[in-house]
Amino acid sequence: MNLAYYPGCSGLGTSREYERSTRAACTALGVKLTDIPDWSCCGSTPAHALEHALSGALSARNLVGAAKVGCDTVATPCPSCLSNLKTARHRMADDGFRAKVGRLLDQPAEKLADLPDVQSVLETLVTRVGLDAIRAKVRQPLAGLRVAPYYGCIMTRPADVMRFDDPENPTSMDDLLTALGAEVVPFPYKVECCGASYGVTRRDIVARLSGRLLGAARDAGAHAVVVACPLCQMNLDLRQTQVEWPGGRAVDMPVFYFTQLLGRALGVPDAELGLEQLCVDPAIAFRRAAQAVAARQAEEAALAAKAAAKAAQAKQAASANEGGRA
Amino acid sequence: MDVTNLESVRDDDFIHAVMEESGQDLTHCYQCGNCTAGCPCGFAYDIQVSQIMRNLQAGRKDKVLNSRSIWLCLSCSSCTTRCPNNIDVARVMDVLRHIARREGRVAERGVTTFWDAFLASVRKHGRVYELGVVANYVARTGRVWTDIDLLPRIAPKGKLSPMPHGIQGRDEIARIFQRYEEERTR
Amino acid sequence: MRIGVFVCHCGSNIGGTVDVPGVAQVARAYPDVVFSSDTMYACSEPGQAAIVDAIREHALDGVVVASCTPRMHEPTFRRTVERAGLNRYMFEMANIREHVSWIGKDREANSNKAAELVRMAVEKLRLNAPLYPKSFDVTKRVLVIGGGVAGIQAALDCADGGIEVVLVERESTIGGKMAKLDKTFPTVDCSSCILGPKMVDVSQHPNIRLYAHAEVEKIGGYVGNFKVDVRRKATYVDWELCTGCGLCMEKCPSKKSPDAFNEHVGVTTSINIPFPQAIPKKAIIDPTSCRQFVKGKCGVCAKVCPTGAIRYDMEDQVVTEEVGAIITATGYDLFDYTRYAEYGGGRYPDVITSLQYERLLSASGPTGGHVKRPSDGKEPKTVVFIQCVGSRDRSVDRPYCSGFCCMYTAKQAVLTKDHIPDSRSYVFYMDIRANGKMYEEFTRRAMEEYGVQYVRGRVSMIVPQGDKYLVRGVDTLLGEQVEVPADLVVLAVGAESSHGAPQLAEKLRISYDNYGFFMESHCKLRPVETNTAGVYLAGACQGPKDIPSSVGQGSAAAAKVLGLFSRGRLESDPQISQVDVRRCVGCGKCITTCPYGAIEWMELRGEMKARVIETVCQGCGICTVTCPQGAIQLQHFTDNQILAEVNALCLS
Ligand SMILES: Cc1cc2nc3c(=O)[nH]c(=O)nc-3n(C[C@H](O)[C@H](O)[C@H](O)COP(=O)(O)OP(=O)(O)OC[C@H]3O[C@@H](n4cnc5c(N)ncnc54)[C@H](O)[C@@H]3O)c2cc1C
Ligand code: SF4
Ligand code: SF4
Ligand code: SF4
Ligand code: SF4
Ligand code: SF4
Ligand code: SF4
């Protein structure tokens, strides 16, 4: 398996910590990533909202680049890039569309087979490495950490293009987090949109949609939200101060990239995971987790003490009886 | 409100264009409303997505292309995922934006200005330069206070590059845009 | 007497609001009751077995079951007691479900009422006596009324089953509505191509006697032995001689006679064969327009007819037929849309009914299958269909759905596109009801393949505008008022009961609903039976029905008749009147009052007395209340039995 890696533009900026933690986690798991040489932007929403061939060409340039360095699969951490790259490849199965895209490129793809497959880093990890292998490498389980897994709306949809996990109720990240020792809370808004790139232009939309997600995580008793998307992360974390909290009750809700928690569980030093680059202090989540663990231990201890006391009492009574008879 | 003459408002060419470009058969929509039911952005729409579909069936080009909804659609695909007739509604919305852009109709300027700023950045550097996009957007819209409240939150994190990450193949990307424009005007 | 009482819970149907064990307990104290118990489902296998066991164990000679309506289960329990050796009339039923538990919630009041009803049944039972039915011969011939597709199917199935059929059709040809249709949904196959062969079979089947242009005048008798008078209306053509050559039609100078077969789109000749595939293919003269009748002179047809079949002096003729069973298949008629003044109320020539449109589509229709609008013969390019005209509309007293108009509208819209490829059809609908096999798929095809524009909403008015009609409606899905300038408007008029249906029902002694549709015996479990033994239903006379269902019912009714006739003899119901000759004074009042003519004079030792003809008496009881002497008593409902019930209620 020759895996090409497409970081996506935000990895160089607002999602640096995703980029760093992805590379660190992959290294820890022995997944070799070959960067696509001189990769370029996929065009994201602005391109596909303008014209599909343009969007296709911006994506295809990268797919062709990956093929050139002998890779059969491209992995990307960003669902928006994923969606564009996958959709481009999907549409290029149509000869007419492929020709149209080809006319825009310096080096077009001759045939569909020339284009590598595309998958998310999440998919790479759960399908290629496998949960068992990951579980075996966990050094520092995420004990006590209650997390709400949020996949975002486009990682699994539309289903016939994305072909990964369940489009309405994906579970791959749940399973991964569970394997890392975290406790996954039931979260009904796994694929509900956070407001996407409308933060700049229509803050009201993001405030409402992201607010609903954060509120649901809060109400489910999560210590943190875990995401796989730079845009979602930015909306939920950076813009957390802008959201409309349902019921008006704001909390501090740390928002991790799943790769950060993965790295942590695998024993990667925090410094390589960019935890300090999150806006809402991640320590809050770990503190809550530690409290939960402590509380549970205290409870267990109390129970044990009670049982011991009872046993002692019984013993005493028995010996008293014996004494009486004697 | 005027009575709508279903014969005269009907633009068959438009219907065809939407069907052709989206690859979706609009007649398959039986107006169950499920797309609207699940649309996260419905609260901000002027015409709900299922009514966009109905208007498309009736060939009401102006009504649809002049709507704000098509610009506010988040491309989240929940409509597509849940349509009982397997219509890729999100793709239809995408195509409506294409047609509207070609005809220079934009009911939500802010949105397209941001997108244009984004694409301009890509065209120039090969990769998008986030600070540049926001600066460009602010300059074009005059919304100088955009997200100013977030600055103290993000600045200390050292994530925003002060400089664009230009790629070697910048010209290649510029040529993609150039050819796209030529194709369009042809 | 040793009476056993069984009080049923009917699951929670009765048990929910009646203290069932309590009622059983109370009943134990009633006179002659030696056994009583409650039971979960008296009608179930174990429930019935318990009754049989109790009869044997306690040597019961009478049984009361307190449960549901006797309509359903009286026959069941009669068979049960019979199995244990009792006479079936030594059984009474108290209805504590429909009459008690379903209508009241007060548990105590309900329980008291139930106990009283049981007491009444016990008191009556104490006076019951065993009755024995007589058996009688069956006339193995069946009358089918109405020759639409349902009647045709019933007639053919009975005839193939080996019994003689008398088929009476009001019009001069069989075929009903289906004969007027162009194509049929959902397969869009040609209507006359699939119906035609069946019609020919009717005319050729040795077991079928067809009376067309005839009506049932009078029906007497009872199951197994009906006597039916059929009025054969004058056709003014001797059908024995008429060969259907059509020469008379060619030459008839009176060419403005109303064309009923073509739903009055266009006119026809006074002597006429309605359509080429008519069965029987015989000419008939319309005396309201024929010059010979109106002006007293013409006689052209008589001159040209090669077989000399014309009979201007023909008169109606009444024939009597004896049959053992009757199937009524009189179909439906169409709602008179002229009541909708907002749709022009009949003033606009190009606003037509769906059935008229079928005739325009049909190759055998007045336009030879070319769709032309009535006003100017132009081919319409924009056709608007309006559904639910005279259906689902309380304001015109038609609250029901006509069932098939959604489907035929889709069919007609599809055919319109076939006939006029550059046309566009709009269908204004409230809902689309397409719940048959392949029906939903069909309406979807109309929209998806044929581009029919479905608009959800009603049309409020139609206004002529130039040579078009502005159809003003609403698209509720757009939330807007809309209008369509149409060349032709087709109204999907609803179905209503066939004219004269209530009168026919009276003759048949069957019930009909508020709208004149005949009532089946049980809407789910006895759909083709009526409450009159030996009378069955088929097709749209029972309620709007499409062709598949009508045909299904035709076959079902035939199966019922064949089943009935499979028994050599039938048993008469012994619940009939009897004259006590010692008390009868021969006043004859009962003879004049009996609606069935079941009482006749007899001479007994020189005195005239009344006597009931057992096979004719229907047990209606009218004579018993008429007789001044109380000499005539209805078995199983004697004065004493009824008084015992009244006393049980009022005196105890
Ligand atoms: C415009 C239109 C289009 C339709 N298209 C379709 C279609 O495509 N597919 C489909 O499945 N269904 C269709 N239908 C429905 C179809 O017409 C009925 O399902 C079918 O005709 C019912 O058959 P029937 O025999 O019960 O009644 P009818 O066809 O009404 O036949 C009843 C017969 O009884 C006769 N009669 C009535 N009263 C008496 C009397 N007192 N004595 C003697 N004879 C009497 C009548 O003259 C008639 O011949 C359509 C209906 C309409 C109005
Ligand atoms: S979900 Fe599909 S069928 Fe339903 S209204 Fe939307 S587009 Fe139409
Ligand atoms: S893709 Fe657009 S229209 Fe569809 S549900 Fe999402 S926001 Fe609504
Ligand atoms: S009446 Fe005479 S002319 Fe007319 S169709 Fe019959 S046989 Fe022919
Ligand atoms: S008598 Fe004359 S008008 Fe009458 S049917 Fe015969 S030809 Fe026609
Ligand atoms: S079948 Fe359709 S058109 Fe006819 S009454 Fe029912 S809903 Fe209306
Ligand atoms: S009960 Fe009397 S009136 Fe009624 S049918 Fe019998 S004899 Fe005639």
CSV table of N, CA, C and O in Angstrom, one decimal, chain C residues 145 170 215-219 328 330 497-513 515-518:
chain,number,residue,atom,x,y,z
C,145,ILE,N,-78.5,-8.9,-12.7
C,145,ILE,CA,-79.1,-7.6,-13.1
C,145,ILE,C,-77.9,-6.7,-13.4
C,145,ILE,O,-77.1,-6.4,-12.5
C,170,ARG,N,-80.3,-2.9,-18.7
C,170,ARG,CA,-81.2,-1.8,-19.0
C,170,ARG,C,-81.0,-1.2,-20.4
C,170,ARG,O,-81.9,-0.8,-21.1
C,215,GLU,N,-85.8,-4.3,-17.9
C,215,GLU,CA,-85.6,-4.0,-16.5
C,215,GLU,C,-86.4,-5.0,-15.7
C,215,GLU,O,-87.5,-5.5,-16.1
C,216,VAL,N,-85.9,-5.2,-14.5
C,216,VAL,CA,-86.6,-6.0,-13.5
C,216,VAL,C,-87.8,-5.2,-13.0
C,216,VAL,O,-87.7,-4.1,-12.5
C,217,GLU,N,-89.0,-5.8,-13.1
C,217,GLU,CA,-90.2,-5.1,-12.6
C,217,GLU,C,-90.6,-5.5,-11.2
C,217,GLU,O,-90.9,-4.7,-10.4
C,218,LYS,N,-90.6,-6.8,-11.0
C,218,LYS,CA,-91.1,-7.3,-9.7
C,218,LYS,C,-90.3,-8.5,-9.3
C,218,LYS,O,-89.9,-9.3,-10.2
C,219,ILE,N,-90.1,-8.7,-8.0
C,219,ILE,CA,-89.4,-9.8,-7.6
C,219,ILE,C,-90.2,-10.4,-6.4
C,219,ILE,O,-90.6,-9.8,-5.4
C,328,THR,N,-76.8,-8.8,-8.2
C,328,THR,CA,-77.1,-7.5,-8.8
C,328,THR,C,-75.8,-6.8,-9.0
C,328,THR,O,-74.9,-6.7,-8.2
C,330,THR,N,-75.5,-3.5,-10.9
C,330,THR,CA,-76.0,-2.4,-11.6
C,330,THR,C,-75.1,-1.2,-11.7
C,330,THR,O,-75.4,-0.2,-12.3
C,497,SER,N,-74.4,6.4,-7.1
C,497,SER,CA,-75.1,5.2,-7.3
C,497,SER,C,-75.9,5.3,-8.6
C,497,SER,O,-76.3,6.4,-9.0
C,498,SER,N,-76.1,4.2,-9.3
C,498,SER,CA,-76.8,4.1,-10.5
C,498,SER,C,-78.2,4.6,-10.3
C,498,SER,O,-78.9,4.4,-9.3
C,499,HIS,N,-78.7,5.4,-11.2
C,499,HIS,CA,-80.1,6.0,-11.0
C,499,HIS,C,-81.1,4.8,-10.9
C,499,HIS,O,-81.0,3.8,-11.6
C,500,GLY,N,-82.0,5.0,-10.0
C,500,GLY,CA,-83.0,3.9,-9.8
C,500,GLY,C,-82.5,2.8,-8.8
C,500,GLY,O,-83.2,1.8,-8.6
C,501,ALA,N,-81.3,3.0,-8.3
C,501,ALA,CA,-80.7,1.9,-7.4
C,501,ALA,C,-81.6,1.7,-6.2
C,501,ALA,O,-81.9,0.6,-5.8
C,502,PRO,N,-82.0,2.8,-5.5
C,502,PRO,CA,-82.8,2.5,-4.3
C,502,PRO,C,-84.1,1.8,-4.6
C,502,PRO,O,-84.5,0.9,-3.8
C,503,GLN,N,-84.7,2.1,-5.7
C,503,GLN,CA,-86.0,1.4,-6.1
C,503,GLN,C,-85.7,0.0,-6.3
C,503,GLN,O,-86.5,-0.9,-5.9
C,504,LEU,N,-84.6,-0.3,-7.0
C,504,LEU,CA,-84.3,-1.7,-7.2
C,504,LEU,C,-84.0,-2.4,-5.9
C,504,LEU,O,-84.4,-3.6,-5.7
C,505,ALA,N,-83.3,-1.7,-5.0
C,505,ALA,CA,-83.0,-2.3,-3.7
C,505,ALA,C,-84.3,-2.7,-2.9
C,505,ALA,O,-84.4,-3.7,-2.3
C,506,GLU,N,-85.3,-1.8,-3.0
C,506,GLU,CA,-86.6,-2.1,-2.4
C,506,GLU,C,-87.2,-3.4,-3.0
C,506,GLU,O,-87.7,-4.2,-2.2
C,507,LYS,N,-87.1,-3.5,-4.3
C,507,LYS,CA,-87.7,-4.7,-4.9
C,507,LYS,C,-86.9,-6.0,-4.4
C,507,LYS,O,-87.5,-7.0,-4.2
C,508,LEU,N,-85.6,-5.8,-4.2
C,508,LEU,CA,-84.8,-6.9,-3.8
C,508,LEU,C,-84.8,-7.1,-2.3
C,508,LEU,O,-84.3,-8.1,-1.8
C,509,ARG,N,-85.4,-6.2,-1.6
C,509,ARG,CA,-85.4,-6.2,-0.1
C,509,ARG,C,-84.0,-6.3,0.4
C,509,ARG,O,-83.7,-7.0,1.3
C,510,ILE,N,-83.1,-5.4,-0.2
C,510,ILE,CA,-81.8,-5.3,0.4
C,510,ILE,C,-81.6,-3.9,0.8
C,510,ILE,O,-82.4,-3.0,0.4
C,511,SER,N,-80.6,-3.6,1.7
C,511,SER,CA,-80.5,-2.2,2.2
C,511,SER,C,-79.4,-1.5,1.3
C,511,SER,O,-78.7,-2.1,0.6
C,512,TYR,N,-79.5,-0.2,1.4
C,512,TYR,CA,-78.6,0.7,0.6
C,512,TYR,C,-78.2,1.8,1.6
C,512,TYR,O,-78.9,2.2,2.5
C,513,ASP,N,-77.1,2.5,1.2
C,513,ASP,CA,-76.6,3.5,2.1
C,513,ASP,C,-77.2,4.9,1.7
C,513,ASP,O,-78.0,4.9,0.8
C,515,TYR,N,-76.2,7.1,0.0
C,515,TYR,CA,-76.0,7.6,-1.3
C,515,TYR,C,-76.5,6.6,-2.4
C,515,TYR,O,-76.3,6.8,-3.5
C,516,GLY,N,-77.2,5.6,-1.9
C,516,GLY,CA,-77.9,4.7,-2.8
C,516,GLY,C,-77.0,3.5,-3.2
C,516,GLY,O,-77.4,2.7,-4.1
C,517,PHE,N,-75.8,3.4,-2.6
C,517,PHE,CA,-75.0,2.2,-2.9
C,517,PHE,C,-75.5,1.0,-2.0
C,517,PHE,O,-75.9,1.2,-0.9
C,518,PHE,N,-75.6,-0.2,-2.6
C,518,PHE,CA,-76.1,-1.3,-1.9
C,518,PHE,C,-75.2,-1.7,-0.8
C,518,PHE,O,-74.0,-1.7,-0.9
